Coordinates of C-alpha atoms in Angstrom, one line a residue:
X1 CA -31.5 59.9 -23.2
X2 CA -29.6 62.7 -21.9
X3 CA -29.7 63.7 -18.4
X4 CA -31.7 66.4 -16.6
X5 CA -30.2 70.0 -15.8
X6 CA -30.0 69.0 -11.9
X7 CA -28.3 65.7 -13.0
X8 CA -25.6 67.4 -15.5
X9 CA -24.9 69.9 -12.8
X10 CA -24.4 67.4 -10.1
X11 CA -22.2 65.5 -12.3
X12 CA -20.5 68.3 -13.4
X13 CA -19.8 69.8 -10.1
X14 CA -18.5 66.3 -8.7
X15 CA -15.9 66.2 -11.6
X16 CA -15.0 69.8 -11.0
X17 CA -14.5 68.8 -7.7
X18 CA -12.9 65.9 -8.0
X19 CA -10.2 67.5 -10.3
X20 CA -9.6 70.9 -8.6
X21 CA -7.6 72.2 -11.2
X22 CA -8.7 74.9 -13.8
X23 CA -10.8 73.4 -16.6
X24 CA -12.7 74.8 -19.7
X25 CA -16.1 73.4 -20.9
X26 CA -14.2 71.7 -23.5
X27 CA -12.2 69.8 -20.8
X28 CA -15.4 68.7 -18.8
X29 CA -17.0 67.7 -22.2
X30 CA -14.3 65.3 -23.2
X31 CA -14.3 63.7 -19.8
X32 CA -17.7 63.5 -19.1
X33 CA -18.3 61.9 -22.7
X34 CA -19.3 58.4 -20.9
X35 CA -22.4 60.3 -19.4
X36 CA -23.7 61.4 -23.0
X37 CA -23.6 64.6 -22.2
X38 CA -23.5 67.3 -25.0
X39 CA -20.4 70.7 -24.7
X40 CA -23.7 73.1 -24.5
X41 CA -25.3 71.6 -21.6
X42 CA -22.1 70.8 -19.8
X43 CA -21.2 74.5 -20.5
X44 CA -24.9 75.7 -19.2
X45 CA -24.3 73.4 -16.0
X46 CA -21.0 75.2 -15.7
X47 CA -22.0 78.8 -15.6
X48 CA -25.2 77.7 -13.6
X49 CA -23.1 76.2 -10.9
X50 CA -20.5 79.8 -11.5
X51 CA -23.8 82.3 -10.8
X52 CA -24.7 80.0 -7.7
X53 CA -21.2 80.4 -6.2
X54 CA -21.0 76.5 -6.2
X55 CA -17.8 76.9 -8.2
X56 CA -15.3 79.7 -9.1
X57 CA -13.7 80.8 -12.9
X58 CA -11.9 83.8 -14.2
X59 CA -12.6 84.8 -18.0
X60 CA -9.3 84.9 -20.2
X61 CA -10.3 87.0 -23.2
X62 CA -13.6 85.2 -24.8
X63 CA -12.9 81.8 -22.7
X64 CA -14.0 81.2 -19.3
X65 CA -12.1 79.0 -16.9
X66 CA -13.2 77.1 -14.0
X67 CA -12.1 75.6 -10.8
X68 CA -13.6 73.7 -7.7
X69 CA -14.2 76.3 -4.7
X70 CA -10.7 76.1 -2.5
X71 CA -12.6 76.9 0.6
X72 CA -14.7 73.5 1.1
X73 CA -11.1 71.8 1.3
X74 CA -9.3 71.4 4.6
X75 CA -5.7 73.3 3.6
X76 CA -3.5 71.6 5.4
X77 CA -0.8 73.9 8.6
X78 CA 3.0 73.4 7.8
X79 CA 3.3 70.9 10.6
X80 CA 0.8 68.6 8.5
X81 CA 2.5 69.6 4.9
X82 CA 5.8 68.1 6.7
X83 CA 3.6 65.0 7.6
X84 CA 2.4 64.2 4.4
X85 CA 6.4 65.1 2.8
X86 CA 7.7 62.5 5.1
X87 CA 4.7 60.0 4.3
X88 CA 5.4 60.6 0.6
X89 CA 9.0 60.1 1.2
X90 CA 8.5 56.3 3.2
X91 CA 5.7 55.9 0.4
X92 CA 8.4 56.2 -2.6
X93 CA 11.2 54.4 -0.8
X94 CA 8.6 51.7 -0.2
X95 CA 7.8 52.1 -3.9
X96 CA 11.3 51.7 -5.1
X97 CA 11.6 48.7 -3.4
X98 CA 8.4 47.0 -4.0
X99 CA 10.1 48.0 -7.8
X100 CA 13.1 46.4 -6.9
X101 CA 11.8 43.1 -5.9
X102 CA 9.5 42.9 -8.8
X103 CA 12.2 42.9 -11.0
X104 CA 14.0 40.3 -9.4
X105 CA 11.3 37.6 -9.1
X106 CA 10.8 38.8 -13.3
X107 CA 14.7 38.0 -13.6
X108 CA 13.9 34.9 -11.7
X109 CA 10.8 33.6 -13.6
X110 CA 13.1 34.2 -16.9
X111 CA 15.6 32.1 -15.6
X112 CA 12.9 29.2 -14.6
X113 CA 11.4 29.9 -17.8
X114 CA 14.8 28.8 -19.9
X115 CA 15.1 25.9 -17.8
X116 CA 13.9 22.5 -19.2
X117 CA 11.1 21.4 -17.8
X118 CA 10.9 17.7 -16.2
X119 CA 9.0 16.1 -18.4
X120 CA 11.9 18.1 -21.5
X121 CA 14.3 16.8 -19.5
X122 CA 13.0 13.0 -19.7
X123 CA 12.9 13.6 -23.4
X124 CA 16.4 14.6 -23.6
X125 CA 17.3 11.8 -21.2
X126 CA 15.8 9.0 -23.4
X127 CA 16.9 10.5 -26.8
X128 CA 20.9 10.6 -25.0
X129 CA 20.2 6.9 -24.2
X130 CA 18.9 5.7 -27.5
X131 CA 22.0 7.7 -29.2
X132 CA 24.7 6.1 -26.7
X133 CA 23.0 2.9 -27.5
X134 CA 23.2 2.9 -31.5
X135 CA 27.4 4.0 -31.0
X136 CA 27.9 1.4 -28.5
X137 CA 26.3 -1.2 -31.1
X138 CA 28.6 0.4 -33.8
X139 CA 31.4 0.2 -31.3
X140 CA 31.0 -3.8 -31.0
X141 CA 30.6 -4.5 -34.9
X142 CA 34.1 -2.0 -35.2
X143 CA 36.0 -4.8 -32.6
X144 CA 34.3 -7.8 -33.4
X145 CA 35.7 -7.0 -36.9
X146 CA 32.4 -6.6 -38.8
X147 CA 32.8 -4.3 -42.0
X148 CA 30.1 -1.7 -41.7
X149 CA 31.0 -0.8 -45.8
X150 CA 29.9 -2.9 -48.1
X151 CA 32.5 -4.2 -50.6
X152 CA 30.9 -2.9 -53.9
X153 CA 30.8 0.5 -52.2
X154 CA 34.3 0.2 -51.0
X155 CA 35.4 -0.9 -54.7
X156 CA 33.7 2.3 -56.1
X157 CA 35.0 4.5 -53.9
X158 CA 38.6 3.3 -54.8
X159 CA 38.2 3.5 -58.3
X160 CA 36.9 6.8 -58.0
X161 CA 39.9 8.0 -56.0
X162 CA 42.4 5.8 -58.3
X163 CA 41.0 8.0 -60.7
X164 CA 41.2 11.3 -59.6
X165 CA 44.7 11.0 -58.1
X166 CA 45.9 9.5 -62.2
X167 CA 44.4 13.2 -63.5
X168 CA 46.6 14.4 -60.4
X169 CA 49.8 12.9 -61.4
X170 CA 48.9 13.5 -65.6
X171 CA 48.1 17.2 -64.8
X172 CA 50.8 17.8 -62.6
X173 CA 53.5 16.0 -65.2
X174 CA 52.3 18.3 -67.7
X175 CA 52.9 21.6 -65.6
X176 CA 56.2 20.4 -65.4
X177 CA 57.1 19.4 -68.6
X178 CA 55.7 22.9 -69.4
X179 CA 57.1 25.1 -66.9
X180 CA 60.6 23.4 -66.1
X181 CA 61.8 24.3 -69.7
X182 CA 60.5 27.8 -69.1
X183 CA 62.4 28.4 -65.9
X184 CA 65.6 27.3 -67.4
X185 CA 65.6 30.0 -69.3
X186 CA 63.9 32.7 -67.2
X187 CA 65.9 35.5 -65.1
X188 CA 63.0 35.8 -62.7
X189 CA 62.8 34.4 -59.0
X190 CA 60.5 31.5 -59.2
X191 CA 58.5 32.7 -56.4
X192 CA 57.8 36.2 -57.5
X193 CA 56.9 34.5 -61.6
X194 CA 54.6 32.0 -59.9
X195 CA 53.1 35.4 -57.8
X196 CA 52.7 37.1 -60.9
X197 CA 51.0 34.0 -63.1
X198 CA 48.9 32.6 -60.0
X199 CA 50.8 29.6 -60.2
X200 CA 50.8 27.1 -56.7
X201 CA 52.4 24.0 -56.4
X202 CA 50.8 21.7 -53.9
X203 CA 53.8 22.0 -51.5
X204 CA 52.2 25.9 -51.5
X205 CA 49.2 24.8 -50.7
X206 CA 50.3 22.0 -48.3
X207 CA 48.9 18.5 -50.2
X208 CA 51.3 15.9 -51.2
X209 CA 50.0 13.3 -54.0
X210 CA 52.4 11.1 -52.3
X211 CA 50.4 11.2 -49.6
X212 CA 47.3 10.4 -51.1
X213 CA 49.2 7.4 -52.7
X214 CA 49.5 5.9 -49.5
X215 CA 46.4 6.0 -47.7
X216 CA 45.2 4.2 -50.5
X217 CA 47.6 1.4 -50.0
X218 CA 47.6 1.5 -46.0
X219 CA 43.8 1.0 -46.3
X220 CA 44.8 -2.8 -48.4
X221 CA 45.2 -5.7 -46.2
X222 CA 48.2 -7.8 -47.5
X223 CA 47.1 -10.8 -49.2
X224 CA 47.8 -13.8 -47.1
X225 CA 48.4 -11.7 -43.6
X226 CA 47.5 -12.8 -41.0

């Protein structure tokens, strides 16, 4: 139910009022929307309150604007403009630090909020423990000379690597039983004909086969050693 004339003009003339700044019916309307007040009424209450002096406007072509009556406000002297500057002044430095210390106890939270908690930090403890716990066991099978790889494995992982370092040394012959003859007879520089074919030794890429030869025999235990 909308309200009565009276009503819409007292509401009206409070939000005038309240605003003091020049408003069109349009600008009440939108505001006032909460009150379920419709534009014509609100523009009624506003040239009622306009013929009763209760408010001033000025007509711009076909719109009419209004504004609160400046003579039921106190207008403050020069001396109490000054006042007020210098109360707005300690009001925004008090502002700006109010802002300041807002944003450090927010830096301050973030900080306490990447921090492991206590009960996080109990987890972590007892998950450090139980790791140190299963190395040191490892540790004392290592020097009490228990093998940790079982001998089948251990077998299969030598044949495998016997294997692969034969196709090394068959592969390898064959490049050279290839490429020596080749070079004999070549006038290029072996390094800018190796360039120009993509051809690497391992000594280019920094492997040795030799190498590989003998961690496989430094990993057998003489027979009979003590």
């Amino acid at each position: 139910m909308a309200p009565k004339s009276d009503n819409t003009e007292a509401i009206v003339l409070n939000y005038v009022n309240e605003q003091n700044r020049p408003l069109n019916s349009q600008n009440v309307a939108d505001a006032l929307q909460k009150y379920n007040l419709k534009k014509a009424g609100i523009q009624k209450a506003l040239d009622s309150l306009a013929d009763n002096g209760k408010i001033s406007f000025k007509e711009y072509g076909k719109q009419k604007i209004y504004i609160a009556r400046q003579d039921q406000f106190d207008i403050p002297n020069s001396e109490e403009l000054n006042q007020m500057k210098e109360e707005n002044a300690k009001l925004q430095k008090q502002l700006e630090e109010q802002r300041k210390a807002i944003s450090k106890l927010e830096g301050e939270i973030r900080t306490l909020q990447s921090n492991l908690t206590l009960e996080q930090i109990r987890e972590k403890e007892a998950q450090l423990v139980k790791e140190v716990k299963e190395m040191e066991n490892k540790l004392a099978k290592l020097r009490g000379g228990v093998t940790l790889v079982k001998p089948e494995d251990r077998m299969a992982v030598e044949e495998m690597f016997l294997e692969k370092l034969s196709q090394w040394r068959k592969r390898k012959r064959m490049l050279r039983d290839i490429w020596d003859p080749i070079m004999e007879n070549s006038p290029k520089n072996l390094k800018e004909f190796k360039e120009e074919l993509g051809i690497e030794y391992d000594e280019d890429v920094g492997v040795s086969l030799q190498s590989f030869s003998d961690l496989l025999q430094r990993g057998k235990k003489p027979k009979g050693g003590r």
